[in-house]
Short mmCIF file of C-alpha atoms in Angstrom, two decimals:
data_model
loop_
_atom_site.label_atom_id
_atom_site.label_comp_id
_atom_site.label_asym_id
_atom_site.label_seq_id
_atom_site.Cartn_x
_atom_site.Cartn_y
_atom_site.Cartn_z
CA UNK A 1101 91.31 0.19 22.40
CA UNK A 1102 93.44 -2.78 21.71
CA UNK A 1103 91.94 -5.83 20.13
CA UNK A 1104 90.01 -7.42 23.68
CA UNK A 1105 87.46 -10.11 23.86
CA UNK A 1106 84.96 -10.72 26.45
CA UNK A 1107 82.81 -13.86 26.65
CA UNK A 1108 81.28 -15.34 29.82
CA UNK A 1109 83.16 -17.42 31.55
CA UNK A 1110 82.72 -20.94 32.70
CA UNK A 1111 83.97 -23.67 34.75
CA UNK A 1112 87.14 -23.89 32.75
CA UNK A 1113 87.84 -19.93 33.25
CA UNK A 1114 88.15 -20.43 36.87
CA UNK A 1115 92.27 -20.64 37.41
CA UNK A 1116 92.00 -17.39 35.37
CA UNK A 1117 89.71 -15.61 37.40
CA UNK A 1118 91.26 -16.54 40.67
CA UNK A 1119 94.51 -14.48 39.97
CA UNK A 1120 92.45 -11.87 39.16
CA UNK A 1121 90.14 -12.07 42.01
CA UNK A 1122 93.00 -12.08 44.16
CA UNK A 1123 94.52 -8.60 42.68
CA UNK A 1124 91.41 -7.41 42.96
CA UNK A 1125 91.39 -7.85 46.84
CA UNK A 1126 94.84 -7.32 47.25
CA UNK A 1127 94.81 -4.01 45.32
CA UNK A 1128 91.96 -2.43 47.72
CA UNK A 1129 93.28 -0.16 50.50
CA UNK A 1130 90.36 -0.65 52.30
CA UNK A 1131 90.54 -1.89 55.77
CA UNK A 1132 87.55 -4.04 55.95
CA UNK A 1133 88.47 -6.02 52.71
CA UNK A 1134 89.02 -9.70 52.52
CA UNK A 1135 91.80 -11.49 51.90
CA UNK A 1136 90.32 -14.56 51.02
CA UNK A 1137 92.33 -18.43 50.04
CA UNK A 1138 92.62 -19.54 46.42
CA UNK A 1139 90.03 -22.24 48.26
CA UNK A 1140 87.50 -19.81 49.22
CA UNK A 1141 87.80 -17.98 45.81
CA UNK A 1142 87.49 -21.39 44.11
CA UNK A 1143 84.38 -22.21 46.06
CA UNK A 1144 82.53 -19.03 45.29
CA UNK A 1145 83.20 -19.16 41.70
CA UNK A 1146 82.11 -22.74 41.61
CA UNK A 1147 78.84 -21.37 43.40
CA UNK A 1148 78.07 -18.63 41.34
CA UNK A 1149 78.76 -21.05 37.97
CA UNK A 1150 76.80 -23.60 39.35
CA UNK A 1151 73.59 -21.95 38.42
CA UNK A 1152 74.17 -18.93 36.48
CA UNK A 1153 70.21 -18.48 35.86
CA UNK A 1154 69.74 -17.75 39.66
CA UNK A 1155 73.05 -16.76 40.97
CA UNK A 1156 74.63 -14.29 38.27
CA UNK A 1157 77.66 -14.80 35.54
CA UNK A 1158 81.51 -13.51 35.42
CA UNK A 1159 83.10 -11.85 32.32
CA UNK A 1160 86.08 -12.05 31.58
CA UNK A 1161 88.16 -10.07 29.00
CA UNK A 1162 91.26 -11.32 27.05
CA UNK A 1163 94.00 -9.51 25.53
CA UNK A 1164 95.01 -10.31 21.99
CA UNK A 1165 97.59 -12.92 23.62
CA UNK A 1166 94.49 -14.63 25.19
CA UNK A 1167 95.56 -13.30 28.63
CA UNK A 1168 92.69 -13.36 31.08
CA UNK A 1169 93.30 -9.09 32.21
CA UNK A 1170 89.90 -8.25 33.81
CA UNK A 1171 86.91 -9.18 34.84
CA UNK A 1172 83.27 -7.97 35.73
CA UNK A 1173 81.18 -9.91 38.31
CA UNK A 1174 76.99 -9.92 37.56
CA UNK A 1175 74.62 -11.27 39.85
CA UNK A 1176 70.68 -10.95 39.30
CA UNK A 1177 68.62 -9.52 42.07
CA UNK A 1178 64.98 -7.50 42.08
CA UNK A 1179 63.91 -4.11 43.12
CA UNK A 1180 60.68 -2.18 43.52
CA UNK A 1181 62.56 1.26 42.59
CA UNK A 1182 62.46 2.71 40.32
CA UNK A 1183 60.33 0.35 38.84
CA UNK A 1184 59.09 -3.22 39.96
CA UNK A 1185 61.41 -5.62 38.54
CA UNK A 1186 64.86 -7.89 37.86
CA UNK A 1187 67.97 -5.54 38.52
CA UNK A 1188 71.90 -6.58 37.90
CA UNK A 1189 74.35 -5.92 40.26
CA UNK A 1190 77.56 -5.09 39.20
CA UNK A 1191 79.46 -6.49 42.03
CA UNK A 1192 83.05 -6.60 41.18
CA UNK A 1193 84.85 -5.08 37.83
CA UNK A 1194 88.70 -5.24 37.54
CA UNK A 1195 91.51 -5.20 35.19
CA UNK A 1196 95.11 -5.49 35.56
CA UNK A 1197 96.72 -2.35 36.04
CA UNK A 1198 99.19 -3.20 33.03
CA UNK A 1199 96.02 -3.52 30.77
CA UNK A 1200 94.48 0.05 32.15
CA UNK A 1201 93.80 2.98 29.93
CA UNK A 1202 92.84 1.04 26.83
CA UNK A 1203 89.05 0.63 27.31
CA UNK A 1204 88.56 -2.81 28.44
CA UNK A 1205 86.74 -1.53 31.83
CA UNK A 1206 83.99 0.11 29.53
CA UNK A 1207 84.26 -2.84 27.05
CA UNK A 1208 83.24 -5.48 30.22
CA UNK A 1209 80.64 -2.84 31.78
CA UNK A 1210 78.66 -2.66 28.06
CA UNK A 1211 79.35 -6.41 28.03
CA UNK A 1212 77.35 -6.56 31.13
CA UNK A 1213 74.63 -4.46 29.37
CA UNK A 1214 74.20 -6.53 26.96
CA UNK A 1215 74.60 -9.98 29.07
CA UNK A 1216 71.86 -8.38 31.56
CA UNK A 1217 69.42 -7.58 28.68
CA UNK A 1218 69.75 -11.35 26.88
CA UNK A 1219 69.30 -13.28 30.29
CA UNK A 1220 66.92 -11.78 32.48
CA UNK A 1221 65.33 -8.56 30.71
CA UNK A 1222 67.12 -6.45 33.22
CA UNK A 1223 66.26 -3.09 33.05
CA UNK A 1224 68.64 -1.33 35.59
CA UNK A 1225 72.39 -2.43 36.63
CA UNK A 1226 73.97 -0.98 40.11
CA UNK A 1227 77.08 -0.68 41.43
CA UNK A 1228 79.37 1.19 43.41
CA UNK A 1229 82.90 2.57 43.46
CA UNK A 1230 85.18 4.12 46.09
CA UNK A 1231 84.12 7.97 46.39
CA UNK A 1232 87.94 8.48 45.82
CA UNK A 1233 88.36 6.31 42.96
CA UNK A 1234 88.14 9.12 40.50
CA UNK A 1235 89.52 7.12 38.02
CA UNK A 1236 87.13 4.52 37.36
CA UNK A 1237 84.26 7.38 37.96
CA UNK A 1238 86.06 9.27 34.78
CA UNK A 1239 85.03 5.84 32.63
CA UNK A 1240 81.00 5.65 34.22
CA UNK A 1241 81.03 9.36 33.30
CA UNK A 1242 82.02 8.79 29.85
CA UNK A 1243 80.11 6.05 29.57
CA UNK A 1244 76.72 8.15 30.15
CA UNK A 1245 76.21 6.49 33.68
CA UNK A 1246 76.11 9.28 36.55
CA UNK A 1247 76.13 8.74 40.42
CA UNK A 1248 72.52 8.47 42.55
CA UNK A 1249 72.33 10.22 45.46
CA UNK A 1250 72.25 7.18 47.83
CA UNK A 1251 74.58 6.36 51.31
CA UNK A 1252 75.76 2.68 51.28
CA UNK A 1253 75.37 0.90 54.17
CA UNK A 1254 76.51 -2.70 55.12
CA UNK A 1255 75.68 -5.22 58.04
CA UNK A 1256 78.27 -8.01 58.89
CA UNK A 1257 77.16 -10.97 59.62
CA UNK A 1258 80.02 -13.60 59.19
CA UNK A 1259 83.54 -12.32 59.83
#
């Protein structure tokens, strides 16, 4: 892997992020995915940031240039399964696709491990990934982390 650091970012990382957040969206070929404003984007990070206790943390990882190239969204939740408990949700995990292939997806997903065990004693962290997106299964996989047998389901309520 090149040289990549990962810290948690603040308010300060936020015209980083946004570019980032943006690919993100714009890289999906999903039909149902937003395309939000540099506004809306700005507000949610500034939400989220606001109390990072409550509401969950970003990550974001630098090339050795200091170039923001990916980032891993955390937010805190709570489950009764499999045990009672706090639980991490792995919401959102991206990196530019020049910076792909060099380990900085699996470098921000054991950054989350270790940001979920420090803040909340977290014992699980979920997520999700396209059934097609073979790709980023290939680094869960090799990462230890295998797929539950579970059928996502989603209610809209604002569109």
């Amino acid at each position: 892997m090149s040289s990549v650091t990962i810290h948690v970012a603040g308010e300060l990382d936020i015209p980083e992020l946004i570019p980032l957040m943006r690919a993100y969206c714009d890289d999906s070929d999903e039909p149902h995915v937003a395309k939000p404003s540099t506004e809306q984007l700005t507000i949610l990070c500034h939400d989220v940031l606001n109390d990072t206790k409550h509401n969950g943390i970003y990550l974001l990882a630098r090339n050795e240039n200091n170039q923001a190239v990916g980032f891993a969204a955390l937010f805190w939740s709570w489950t009764f399964i499999p045990q009672p408990g706090r639980q991490a949700i792995l919401s959102d995990l991206y990196v530019n696709p020049n910076a792909r292939g060099l380990g900085i997806a699996g470098a921000l997903i054991e950054a989350c491990k270790e940001q979920a065990r420090q803040y909340h004693s977290i014992h699980s962290i979920i997520w999700q990934t396209a059934s097609d997106n073979y790709s980023a299964q290939k680094v869960y996989e090799r990462l230890g982390v295998l797929p539950k047998k579970c059928v996502d389901y989603e209610l809209v309520l604002l569109k």
